[in-house]
Amino acid sequence: MWTEEAPVRSVVNRVGHQLQKCLSEKGLCLLVNHGISDEKLKTAWDHLDDFVDLPNDVRELYIRTGDDNHGYVRPGVERFDGKTPELRHAFNICTLNATNLPEEPLPGFAEHISSLAQDFKALSRFILQALAVSLDIPQSFFLEKHSHMLSGDHDNESTLRLLYYPPIIEDTDDKNDFVKGSCIYSYQRCLSDQPDFRPESNPRDEINELDGNEENKNTTVRQLPNGEMIRCGAHTDYGTFTLLAQDSEGGLEVKLPGSEKWQRVGHLPGAILINCGEILSIWTKERYPALPHRVVIPEQQHIRSRGRHSIAFFCHPDNLTMISPNDLPNTEAGTDTVDKKPRKKSFKAAKEKVYNAYQLIQKRFRETYGQQNSH
Ligand SMILES: O=C(O)CCC(=O)C(=O)O
Ligand SMILES: [Fe+2]
């Protein structure tokens, strides 16, 4: 579809026009024919499973220290709402030349994951150009602001994150904390090749999450008031956009722009989802709104007793890029055509005082990692 340096102009234009429609209306897009094979994604998940199976003291050697975002994050360390632990293992890769990868206990890990990170970087560079086209601004506009992705020079926070959510095994003794269980990629359950945005009623829609729910202020149990549990709390991503590949276990839910309902995003085999982050939302004055999303645990016992995998690539601007809603050249997105909509906090803050990408992202890391982050 493209080469990293010179994507075919007509393809950039076509994708740009599609992005314009779906990102402004839905805040997300599903990408197909993106060039990253399903096999390559599954092999990465196999490597992550092998990592999670390593003894605790070996895993500890690769732990994220907070000096940068690189490394292993144990279940329970991240807290999107500031208090409720996320039930997942994460491995962050922030550079193509990472030295602290578990190559010794897991031969092949480093090479495979670095190559996958390179693929996601190339895809992101393509999307950055298509995004510019979609906003009718020079094709290189965003590319120039993301020139240090994965360079390892601490000038850019872009990150490839491998994720594993352990099975939920009901256990009356409450000892089931973060069980690593067997996991199968159950592609046979994907009956449709269409994305599954379900508008029908969902029992969870009526339920507020722990965030803002007075009754649950002090609890740390990842449970909705109706007893349903969630794997990853509701949040918007911090950067420009996120590329997300998920296995067929399901659970990802989004709030589309203008809606308060959580809607499921079904698994489209091979597709990668793009969702807008807070920085793109600031740049475009919310024409491309940051997409609230979360991962819930499937209701059916036999599905929740399996693990779930995903891979996210968080595309961030270079750290010193100032992020202002007035940056975009004077186009429809660069004028205040949508000023009557209620504004998000991040947008208002950016309008009042301009921060650089590093300051905005570190503030969000502090909120997510709390005391455990050394920044
Ligand atoms: O695992 C997923 O599908 C979503 C992960 C996510 O939203 C995140 O890590 O920011
Ligand atoms: Fe996210």
Short mmCIF file of C-alpha atoms and ligand atoms in Angstrom, two decimals:
data_model
loop_
_atom_site.label_atom_id
_atom_site.label_comp_id
_atom_site.label_asym_id
_atom_site.label_seq_id
_atom_site.Cartn_x
_atom_site.Cartn_y
_atom_site.Cartn_z
CA MET A 1 0.00 0.00 0.00
CA TRP A 2 2.87 2.38 0.77
CA THR A 3 6.55 2.68 1.33
CA GLU A 4 7.48 4.59 4.43
CA GLU A 5 9.20 7.45 2.69
CA ALA A 6 6.91 7.90 -0.26
CA PRO A 7 3.39 6.57 0.04
CA VAL A 8 1.44 6.54 -3.21
CA ARG A 9 -0.23 9.94 -3.42
CA SER A 10 -3.58 8.63 -4.65
CA VAL A 11 -3.74 6.15 -1.74
CA VAL A 12 -2.97 8.88 0.81
CA ASN A 13 -5.72 11.01 -0.71
CA ARG A 14 -8.26 8.20 -0.70
CA VAL A 15 -7.52 7.18 2.89
CA GLY A 16 -7.51 10.87 3.89
CA HIS A 17 -11.03 11.34 2.61
CA GLN A 18 -12.21 8.21 4.41
CA LEU A 19 -10.54 9.34 7.64
CA GLN A 20 -12.19 12.73 7.38
CA LYS A 21 -15.63 11.14 7.38
CA CYS A 22 -15.17 8.43 9.98
CA LEU A 23 -12.99 10.32 12.46
CA SER A 24 -15.26 13.36 12.53
CA GLU A 25 -18.46 11.31 12.77
CA LYS A 26 -17.28 8.43 14.97
CA GLY A 27 -13.85 9.32 16.36
CA LEU A 28 -12.58 5.96 15.05
CA CYS A 29 -11.90 4.04 11.85
CA LEU A 30 -11.17 0.41 11.03
CA LEU A 31 -8.15 -0.04 8.77
CA VAL A 32 -7.87 -3.05 6.48
CA ASN A 33 -5.10 -3.93 4.00
CA HIS A 34 -2.68 -2.10 6.26
CA GLY A 35 0.20 -4.49 5.61
CA ILE A 36 0.62 -5.93 9.15
CA SER A 37 -0.28 -9.61 8.99
CA ASP A 38 -2.49 -11.37 11.49
CA GLU A 39 0.25 -13.97 11.92
CA LYS A 40 2.71 -11.32 13.00
CA LEU A 41 0.27 -10.00 15.61
CA LYS A 42 -0.45 -13.49 16.94
CA THR A 43 3.24 -14.28 17.21
CA ALA A 44 3.68 -11.13 19.30
CA TRP A 45 0.89 -12.31 21.61
CA ASP A 46 2.58 -15.71 21.90
CA HIS A 47 5.78 -13.94 22.95
CA LEU A 48 3.83 -11.93 25.52
CA ASP A 49 2.23 -15.13 26.89
CA ASP A 50 5.71 -16.62 27.26
CA PHE A 51 6.84 -13.49 29.07
CA VAL A 52 3.88 -13.60 31.47
CA ASP A 53 4.73 -17.26 32.20
CA LEU A 54 8.26 -16.34 33.35
CA PRO A 55 8.89 -16.45 37.10
CA ASN A 56 8.12 -13.24 38.94
CA ASP A 57 11.74 -12.43 39.70
CA VAL A 58 12.68 -12.69 36.00
CA ARG A 59 9.79 -10.44 34.95
CA GLU A 60 10.89 -7.91 37.57
CA LEU A 61 14.13 -7.37 35.60
CA TYR A 62 12.15 -5.76 32.80
CA ILE A 63 9.82 -3.61 34.84
CA ARG A 64 8.83 -0.09 33.71
CA THR A 65 10.74 2.25 35.98
CA GLY A 66 9.10 5.52 34.98
CA ASP A 67 12.34 7.03 33.63
CA ASP A 68 10.66 6.47 30.35
CA ASN A 69 7.57 4.49 29.44
CA HIS A 70 9.58 1.39 28.42
CA GLY A 71 9.13 -1.97 30.11
CA TYR A 72 6.78 -4.38 31.80
CA VAL A 73 3.79 -3.13 33.78
CA ARG A 74 2.28 -5.62 36.25
CA PRO A 75 -1.50 -5.93 36.65
CA GLY A 76 -2.81 -3.39 39.11
CA VAL A 77 -0.23 -0.65 38.50
CA GLU A 78 -2.13 1.48 35.98
CA ARG A 79 -5.30 3.22 37.19
CA PHE A 80 -7.21 5.12 34.54
CA ASP A 81 -9.64 6.54 37.07
CA GLY A 82 -6.85 7.21 39.56
CA LYS A 83 -7.96 4.48 41.96
CA THR A 84 -9.10 1.25 40.32
CA PRO A 85 -6.31 -1.07 39.18
CA GLU A 86 -6.28 -2.26 35.56
CA LEU A 87 -6.39 -6.05 35.33
CA ARG A 88 -3.75 -6.61 32.70
CA HIS A 89 -0.12 -7.29 31.92
CA ALA A 90 1.47 -4.70 29.62
CA PHE A 91 4.83 -4.57 27.89
CA ASN A 92 5.78 -1.14 26.50
CA ILE A 93 8.36 -0.65 23.76
CA CYS A 94 9.43 2.96 23.18
CA THR A 95 12.40 2.55 20.85
CA LEU A 96 13.42 0.37 17.92
CA ASN A 97 16.78 -0.27 19.59
CA ALA A 98 15.61 -1.20 23.06
CA THR A 99 18.29 -2.94 25.06
CA ASN A 100 16.16 -4.02 27.98
CA LEU A 101 14.08 -6.68 26.22
CA PRO A 102 13.77 -10.29 27.53
CA GLU A 103 15.86 -11.76 24.71
CA GLU A 104 17.87 -14.01 26.99
CA PRO A 105 14.97 -15.91 28.60
CA LEU A 106 12.91 -15.65 25.39
CA PRO A 107 14.98 -15.90 22.21
CA GLY A 108 13.25 -14.20 19.28
CA PHE A 109 11.23 -11.80 21.45
CA ALA A 110 13.38 -8.73 20.77
CA GLU A 111 13.65 -9.21 17.02
CA HIS A 112 9.97 -9.89 16.52
CA ILE A 113 8.71 -7.06 18.69
CA SER A 114 11.17 -4.55 17.24
CA SER A 115 10.10 -5.49 13.73
CA LEU A 116 6.44 -5.13 14.70
CA ALA A 117 7.17 -1.72 16.26
CA GLN A 118 8.81 -0.68 12.99
CA ASP A 119 5.65 -1.76 11.09
CA PHE A 120 3.40 0.27 13.40
CA LYS A 121 5.69 3.28 13.05
CA ALA A 122 5.53 3.04 9.24
CA LEU A 123 1.76 2.70 9.33
CA SER A 124 1.52 5.70 11.66
CA ARG A 125 3.63 7.81 9.31
CA PHE A 126 1.25 6.93 6.52
CA ILE A 127 -1.78 7.81 8.66
CA LEU A 128 -0.20 11.13 9.71
CA GLN A 129 0.02 12.09 6.04
CA ALA A 130 -3.52 10.95 5.31
CA LEU A 131 -4.71 12.91 8.35
CA ALA A 132 -3.16 16.10 6.96
CA VAL A 133 -4.86 15.49 3.62
CA SER A 134 -8.14 14.91 5.44
CA LEU A 135 -7.84 18.36 7.03
CA ASP A 136 -6.77 20.03 3.80
CA ILE A 137 -3.37 21.07 5.13
CA PRO A 138 0.12 20.29 3.71
CA GLN A 139 0.78 16.52 3.65
CA SER A 140 3.94 16.85 5.76
CA PHE A 141 2.31 18.97 8.50
CA PHE A 142 1.88 16.21 11.11
CA LEU A 143 4.80 14.10 9.89
CA GLU A 144 7.24 16.90 10.76
CA LYS A 145 5.81 17.04 14.29
CA HIS A 146 6.34 13.29 14.79
CA SER A 147 9.85 12.91 13.39
CA HIS A 148 11.36 11.16 16.47
CA MET A 149 8.91 8.26 16.92
CA LEU A 150 10.71 5.24 18.47
CA SER A 151 14.10 6.91 17.88
CA GLY A 152 15.29 6.14 21.40
CA ASP A 153 16.52 9.69 22.00
CA HIS A 154 13.83 10.52 24.59
CA ASP A 155 12.39 13.12 22.23
CA ASN A 156 9.09 11.35 21.60
CA GLU A 157 6.77 9.24 23.81
CA SER A 158 5.27 7.02 21.08
CA THR A 159 4.90 3.50 22.43
CA LEU A 160 4.01 0.02 21.20
CA ARG A 161 2.14 -1.76 24.00
CA LEU A 162 1.49 -5.51 24.13
CA LEU A 163 -1.45 -6.32 26.38
CA TYR A 164 -2.68 -9.48 28.05
CA TYR A 165 -5.82 -9.57 30.19
CA PRO A 166 -5.88 -12.77 32.27
CA PRO A 167 -8.97 -14.98 32.46
CA ILE A 168 -11.48 -14.15 35.14
CA ILE A 169 -11.96 -17.27 37.17
CA GLU A 170 -14.77 -17.06 39.69
CA ASP A 171 -13.34 -17.93 43.05
CA THR A 172 -15.24 -17.57 46.29
CA ASP A 173 -12.01 -17.16 48.27
CA ASP A 174 -11.14 -14.03 46.28
CA LYS A 175 -7.76 -15.53 45.49
CA ASN A 176 -8.12 -15.26 41.76
CA ASP A 177 -6.33 -11.93 41.50
CA PHE A 178 -4.32 -11.99 38.33
CA VAL A 179 -4.39 -15.57 37.23
CA LYS A 180 -2.46 -16.41 34.09
CA GLY A 181 -4.57 -19.02 32.41
CA SER A 182 -4.57 -20.79 29.12
CA CYS A 183 -5.54 -18.69 26.18
CA ILE A 184 -6.74 -19.53 22.75
CA TYR A 185 -7.26 -17.22 19.83
CA SER A 186 -10.80 -18.24 19.08
CA TYR A 187 -11.17 -16.94 15.57
CA GLN A 188 -13.87 -19.48 14.89
CA ARG A 189 -16.27 -17.32 16.86
CA CYS A 190 -16.05 -14.50 14.34
CA LEU A 191 -19.10 -15.22 12.31
CA SER A 192 -19.33 -11.89 10.56
CA ASP A 193 -16.74 -9.93 8.67
CA GLN A 194 -18.53 -6.71 9.50
CA PRO A 195 -17.63 -4.49 12.46
CA ASP A 196 -20.20 -4.95 15.14
CA PHE A 197 -21.43 -1.58 16.44
CA ARG A 198 -24.41 -2.70 18.41
CA PRO A 199 -26.97 0.00 18.93
CA GLU A 200 -29.32 -2.42 20.70
CA SER A 201 -29.77 -2.11 24.40
CA ASN A 202 -26.94 -3.30 26.52
CA PRO A 203 -27.56 -3.92 30.21
CA ARG A 204 -24.41 -1.94 31.02
CA ASP A 205 -25.65 1.22 29.30
CA GLU A 206 -27.74 2.30 32.25
CA ILE A 207 -24.85 1.86 34.67
CA ASN A 208 -22.35 4.52 35.54
CA GLU A 209 -18.83 3.36 36.03
CA LEU A 210 -16.90 3.73 39.24
CA ASP A 211 -15.79 7.15 38.07
CA GLY A 212 -18.12 9.69 39.61
CA ASN A 213 -20.24 7.07 41.32
CA GLU A 214 -20.48 8.09 44.95
CA GLU A 215 -21.34 4.64 46.30
CA ASN A 216 -18.15 3.17 44.99
CA LYS A 217 -15.69 5.94 45.76
CA ASN A 218 -13.63 3.83 48.13
CA THR A 219 -13.72 0.48 46.47
CA THR A 220 -10.88 -0.96 44.48
CA VAL A 221 -12.87 -3.81 43.02
CA ARG A 222 -13.12 -3.49 39.28
CA GLN A 223 -16.83 -3.96 39.22
CA LEU A 224 -19.78 -2.02 37.88
CA PRO A 225 -22.66 -1.54 40.32
CA ASN A 226 -24.66 -4.27 38.54
CA GLY A 227 -21.93 -6.78 39.32
CA GLU A 228 -20.30 -6.69 35.88
CA MET A 229 -16.54 -6.35 35.89
CA ILE A 230 -14.33 -4.38 33.57
CA ARG A 231 -10.81 -5.15 32.43
CA CYS A 232 -9.70 -1.67 31.49
CA GLY A 233 -11.42 1.44 32.81
CA ALA A 234 -12.96 4.15 30.67
CA HIS A 235 -10.47 6.66 29.32
CA THR A 236 -9.38 8.61 26.28
CA ASP A 237 -5.86 8.13 24.93
CA TYR A 238 -3.42 10.97 25.44
CA GLY A 239 -1.60 11.34 22.14
CA THR A 240 -2.36 12.06 18.48
CA PHE A 241 -4.04 8.73 17.69
CA THR A 242 -3.84 5.07 18.69
CA LEU A 243 -3.68 2.04 16.41
CA LEU A 244 -5.31 -0.93 18.15
CA ALA A 245 -5.36 -4.60 17.18
CA GLN A 246 -7.43 -6.93 19.35
CA ASP A 247 -7.91 -10.68 19.29
CA SER A 248 -11.35 -12.18 18.87
CA GLU A 249 -12.27 -12.31 22.56
CA GLY A 250 -14.18 -9.02 22.40
CA GLY A 251 -14.83 -6.56 25.18
CA LEU A 252 -13.80 -3.25 23.63
CA GLU A 253 -16.52 -0.62 23.98
CA VAL A 254 -16.59 3.00 22.81
CA LYS A 255 -18.72 6.09 23.29
CA LEU A 256 -19.28 7.59 19.87
CA PRO A 257 -19.29 11.40 19.63
CA GLY A 258 -22.51 12.91 20.95
CA SER A 259 -23.63 9.66 22.60
CA GLU A 260 -23.58 8.63 26.23
CA LYS A 261 -24.04 4.94 25.42
CA TRP A 262 -21.25 2.41 25.46
CA GLN A 263 -21.23 0.48 22.19
CA ARG A 264 -19.30 -2.66 21.41
CA VAL A 265 -16.64 -2.78 18.75
CA GLY A 266 -16.71 -6.25 17.33
CA HIS A 267 -13.67 -8.06 16.08
CA LEU A 268 -13.05 -7.69 12.36
CA PRO A 269 -10.33 -10.23 11.61
CA GLY A 270 -7.13 -8.52 10.54
CA ALA A 271 -8.45 -4.98 11.01
CA ILE A 272 -6.65 -2.33 13.02
CA LEU A 273 -8.72 0.32 14.74
CA ILE A 274 -7.61 3.97 14.76
CA ASN A 275 -8.96 6.11 17.54
CA CYS A 276 -8.31 9.81 18.03
CA GLY A 277 -6.37 10.93 21.08
CA GLU A 278 -6.55 14.10 23.17
CA ILE A 279 -3.78 15.92 21.31
CA LEU A 280 -5.44 15.46 17.90
CA SER A 281 -8.66 16.64 19.47
CA ILE A 282 -6.93 19.84 20.66
CA TRP A 283 -5.28 20.42 17.28
CA THR A 284 -8.53 19.98 15.38
CA LYS A 285 -10.68 21.86 17.92
CA GLU A 286 -12.53 18.60 18.51
CA ARG A 287 -13.45 18.13 14.89
CA TYR A 288 -11.72 14.78 15.46
CA PRO A 289 -12.78 14.11 19.07
CA ALA A 290 -10.81 11.89 21.44
CA LEU A 291 -12.73 8.63 21.75
CA PRO A 292 -13.74 7.36 25.23
CA HIS A 293 -13.21 3.59 25.39
CA ARG A 294 -12.96 0.74 27.89
CA VAL A 295 -12.67 -3.05 27.93
CA VAL A 296 -15.42 -5.01 29.67
CA ILE A 297 -15.46 -8.65 30.64
CA PRO A 298 -17.84 -10.73 28.55
CA GLU A 299 -20.95 -11.86 30.39
CA GLN A 300 -20.65 -15.50 29.36
CA GLN A 301 -18.67 -17.54 31.86
CA HIS A 302 -16.92 -19.63 29.18
CA ILE A 303 -15.64 -16.50 27.43
CA ARG A 304 -14.54 -14.62 30.52
CA SER A 305 -12.55 -17.63 31.63
CA ARG A 306 -10.23 -17.06 28.68
CA GLY A 307 -7.56 -14.41 28.44
CA ARG A 308 -7.67 -11.52 25.99
CA HIS A 309 -4.84 -9.96 23.97
CA SER A 310 -4.46 -6.64 22.26
CA ILE A 311 -1.68 -4.47 20.86
CA ALA A 312 -1.81 -0.69 20.90
CA PHE A 313 0.52 1.75 19.17
CA PHE A 314 0.25 5.19 20.75
CA CYS A 315 1.37 7.80 18.22
CA HIS A 316 2.64 10.90 20.02
CA PRO A 317 4.12 14.18 18.74
CA ASP A 318 7.76 14.98 19.48
CA ASN A 319 8.06 16.15 23.08
CA LEU A 320 8.85 19.79 22.39
CA THR A 321 5.99 20.28 19.94
CA MET A 322 3.71 22.98 21.33
CA ILE A 323 0.12 21.81 21.12
CA SER A 324 -2.28 24.64 20.42
CA PRO A 325 -5.71 24.67 18.81
CA ASN A 326 -4.41 27.56 16.71
CA ASP A 327 -1.60 25.55 15.08
CA LEU A 328 -3.48 24.25 12.12
CA PRO A 329 -3.31 26.42 9.02
CA ASN A 330 -6.50 28.32 8.42
CA THR A 331 -8.89 25.65 7.21
CA GLU A 332 -12.29 24.53 8.33
CA ALA A 333 -10.56 22.69 11.17
CA GLY A 334 -8.47 25.71 12.00
CA THR A 335 -11.41 28.05 12.49
CA ASP A 336 -13.92 28.04 15.29
CA THR A 337 -16.76 26.53 13.28
CA VAL A 338 -17.77 24.12 16.02
CA ASP A 339 -17.35 26.46 18.95
CA LYS A 340 -20.84 25.94 20.33
CA LYS A 341 -20.21 22.37 21.46
CA PRO A 342 -19.35 21.85 25.16
CA ARG A 343 -15.56 21.60 25.48
CA LYS A 344 -13.53 18.90 27.17
CA LYS A 345 -11.14 19.82 30.00
CA SER A 346 -8.02 19.09 27.91
CA PHE A 347 -9.25 21.40 25.16
CA LYS A 348 -10.04 24.25 27.56
CA ALA A 349 -6.65 23.94 29.26
CA ALA A 350 -4.88 24.03 25.91
CA LYS A 351 -6.82 27.09 24.89
CA GLU A 352 -5.95 28.96 28.06
CA LYS A 353 -2.30 27.97 28.23
CA VAL A 354 -0.25 26.22 25.58
CA TYR A 355 1.75 23.17 26.73
CA ASN A 356 4.16 21.02 24.81
CA ALA A 357 3.40 17.37 24.06
CA TYR A 358 5.72 16.15 26.82
CA GLN A 359 4.01 18.25 29.51
CA LEU A 360 0.54 17.12 28.42
CA ILE A 361 1.52 13.44 28.33
CA GLN A 362 3.43 13.44 31.61
CA LYS A 363 0.46 14.99 33.35
CA ARG A 364 -1.72 12.13 32.07
CA PHE A 365 0.91 9.51 33.04
CA ARG A 366 0.94 10.92 36.58
CA GLU A 367 -2.83 10.59 36.75
CA THR A 368 -2.67 6.96 35.54
CA TYR A 369 0.36 5.71 37.46
CA GLY A 370 -0.09 7.88 40.56
CA GLN A 371 2.62 7.58 43.19
CA GLN A 372 4.22 4.70 41.36
CA ASN A 373 5.52 6.90 38.58
CA SER A 374 8.83 8.53 39.38
CA HIS A 375 8.19 11.59 37.18
O1 LIG B 1 -6.89 -3.54 25.19
C1 LIG B 1 -7.58 -2.78 24.53
O2 LIG B 1 -8.31 -3.19 23.62
C2 LIG B 1 -7.57 -1.30 24.81
C3 LIG B 1 -6.33 -0.83 25.52
C4 LIG B 1 -6.33 0.64 25.74
O3 LIG B 1 -7.30 1.31 25.49
C5 LIG B 1 -5.14 1.33 26.26
O4 LIG B 1 -4.19 0.68 26.72
O5 LIG B 1 -5.10 2.58 26.21
FE FE B 2 -6.77 3.40 25.34
#
